[in-house]
Amino acid sequence: MGKVLVTGFEAFGGDLVNPTELMLKWIRDDSKLSSVFDTLILPVEFSSAHEIILKHQNLDSYSAILSFGLAAGRAKISLERVALNWIETSIPDNAGISPKLGPIDPSAEKVYFSKMNIESIRDDLKAAGLSVEISLTAGGYVCNHLYFQLLKAKLKQPVVFIHVPYLQAQVFDKPAGTPFISESDLRKMLDVLMQSLRAN
């Protein structure tokens, strides 16, 4: 297996941290993880996030692409099966842009499916005791927009978008009962993904 490109996002929506950005730091600081994963932090911007990946000078060298984003309110690690040709958001991106409701690309397919073996990844994460699901919606914000553009590009390597919950440290000022994930479980997820991708 060649190296895997792992992307995450900067903080957005009033939060001071994005767990996916923290994950990339863990990868860079861990020689075992960084031997398998390359990292790329993305701006939370409709216009540029996908372009940064698609113009990456080493893009063709990667065996797979794992893109991570925060899904506020979700309780499980979510493996996104599909990307929708749709924008629907109530908040602007970090560039202050609020795209209008509607299709991302009227000339493209309405939906694109990941070619990653997400069932195998789900089973490996479950076997490690992690709370995980296969999701049929990546939302209508920058995460889905990025995923749609990557899948529409029909890259040679499989791509999957993975949403993660808030970190525990992020929910102290959120409504009671807001779901979260521990840092230890996020770290475990990275270790399991590394082993799962090596085996497939």
mmCIF file of C-alpha atoms in Angstrom, residues 7-13 18-21 41-51 53 65-72 74 78-89 91-94 97 99 104 112 135 137-152 159-165:
data_model
loop_
_atom_site.group_PDB
_atom_site.id
_atom_site.type_symbol
_atom_site.label_atom_id
_atom_site.label_comp_id
_atom_site.label_asym_id
_atom_site.label_seq_id
_atom_site.Cartn_x
_atom_site.Cartn_y
_atom_site.Cartn_z
ATOM 1 C CA THR A 7 -7.195 15.888 5.200
ATOM 2 C CA GLY A 8 -8.870 17.848 7.962
ATOM 3 C CA PHE A 9 -10.400 21.272 8.416
ATOM 4 C CA GLU A 10 -9.587 24.376 10.390
ATOM 5 C CA ALA A 11 -12.013 25.563 13.091
ATOM 6 C CA PHE A 12 -15.290 27.140 11.977
ATOM 7 C CA GLY A 13 -18.714 28.242 13.155
ATOM 8 C CA ASN A 18 -11.629 21.430 15.029
ATOM 9 C CA PRO A 19 -10.919 17.855 16.128
ATOM 10 C CA THR A 20 -9.837 16.960 12.603
ATOM 11 C CA GLU A 21 -7.095 19.591 12.680
ATOM 12 C CA ILE A 41 -5.224 21.002 6.502
ATOM 13 C CA LEU A 42 -7.984 22.701 4.517
ATOM 14 C CA PRO A 43 -9.796 26.017 4.866
ATOM 15 C CA VAL A 44 -13.533 25.851 5.532
ATOM 16 C CA GLU A 45 -14.277 27.524 2.219
ATOM 17 C CA PHE A 46 -16.557 26.317 -0.557
ATOM 18 C CA SER A 47 -14.386 27.758 -3.311
ATOM 19 C CA SER A 48 -10.962 26.464 -2.352
ATOM 20 C CA ALA A 49 -11.018 23.355 -0.122
ATOM 21 C CA HIS A 50 -11.385 20.835 -2.941
ATOM 22 C CA GLU A 51 -9.041 22.755 -5.253
ATOM 23 C CA ILE A 53 -6.534 18.645 -2.875
ATOM 24 C CA ILE A 65 -7.718 9.716 0.359
ATOM 25 C CA LEU A 66 -9.379 10.052 3.768
ATOM 26 C CA SER A 67 -11.078 13.410 4.294
ATOM 27 C CA PHE A 68 -12.257 14.254 7.802
ATOM 28 C CA GLY A 69 -14.725 16.821 9.054
ATOM 29 C CA LEU A 70 -16.607 17.731 12.213
ATOM 30 C CA ALA A 71 -20.286 16.812 12.439
ATOM 31 C CA ALA A 72 -21.663 18.773 15.388
ATOM 32 C CA ARG A 74 -23.481 13.393 15.856
ATOM 33 C CA SER A 78 -19.718 8.503 10.369
ATOM 34 C CA LEU A 79 -18.383 6.908 7.198
ATOM 35 C CA GLU A 80 -20.070 8.833 4.395
ATOM 36 C CA ARG A 81 -21.258 6.612 1.548
ATOM 37 C CA VAL A 82 -22.484 9.383 -0.754
ATOM 38 C CA ALA A 83 -21.899 12.986 -1.737
ATOM 39 C CA LEU A 84 -24.935 14.979 -2.815
ATOM 40 C CA ASN A 85 -25.015 17.553 -5.577
ATOM 41 C CA TRP A 86 -26.563 20.052 -3.200
ATOM 42 C CA ILE A 87 -25.742 23.051 -1.003
ATOM 43 C CA GLU A 88 -27.919 23.882 1.978
ATOM 44 C CA THR A 89 -26.456 25.798 4.893
ATOM 45 C CA ILE A 91 -23.983 29.687 8.164
ATOM 46 C CA PRO A 92 -21.332 31.232 5.907
ATOM 47 C CA ASP A 93 -18.000 29.583 5.324
ATOM 48 C CA ASN A 94 -14.817 31.035 6.808
ATOM 49 C CA ILE A 97 -19.548 33.195 1.656
ATOM 50 C CA PRO A 99 -23.946 30.054 -1.273
ATOM 51 C CA ILE A 104 -23.418 22.430 -6.677
ATOM 52 C CA TYR A 112 -21.758 10.191 -6.271
ATOM 53 C CA SER A 135 -24.067 7.555 6.855
ATOM 54 C CA THR A 137 -25.725 12.225 4.157
ATOM 55 C CA ALA A 138 -22.621 14.354 4.495
ATOM 56 C CA GLY A 139 -24.819 17.411 5.044
ATOM 57 C CA GLY A 140 -25.035 20.507 2.855
ATOM 58 C CA TYR A 141 -21.999 22.478 4.002
ATOM 59 C CA VAL A 142 -18.319 22.552 2.963
ATOM 60 C CA CYS A 143 -17.742 18.893 3.929
ATOM 61 C CA ASN A 144 -20.264 17.612 1.408
ATOM 62 C CA HIS A 145 -19.147 20.160 -1.188
ATOM 63 C CA LEU A 146 -15.558 18.929 -0.886
ATOM 64 C CA TYR A 147 -16.629 15.284 -1.061
ATOM 65 C CA PHE A 148 -18.812 15.914 -4.106
ATOM 66 C CA GLN A 149 -15.997 17.638 -5.984
ATOM 67 C CA LEU A 150 -13.521 14.865 -5.185
ATOM 68 C CA LEU A 151 -15.870 12.075 -6.257
ATOM 69 C CA LYS A 152 -16.962 13.978 -9.365
ATOM 70 C CA VAL A 159 -11.923 8.475 -1.459
ATOM 71 C CA VAL A 160 -14.034 8.492 1.669
ATOM 72 C CA PHE A 161 -15.254 11.331 3.851
ATOM 73 C CA ILE A 162 -15.421 10.610 7.576
ATOM 74 C CA HIS A 163 -17.303 12.804 10.021
ATOM 75 C CA VAL A 164 -16.327 12.816 13.688
ATOM 76 C CA PRO A 165 -18.227 14.211 16.708
#
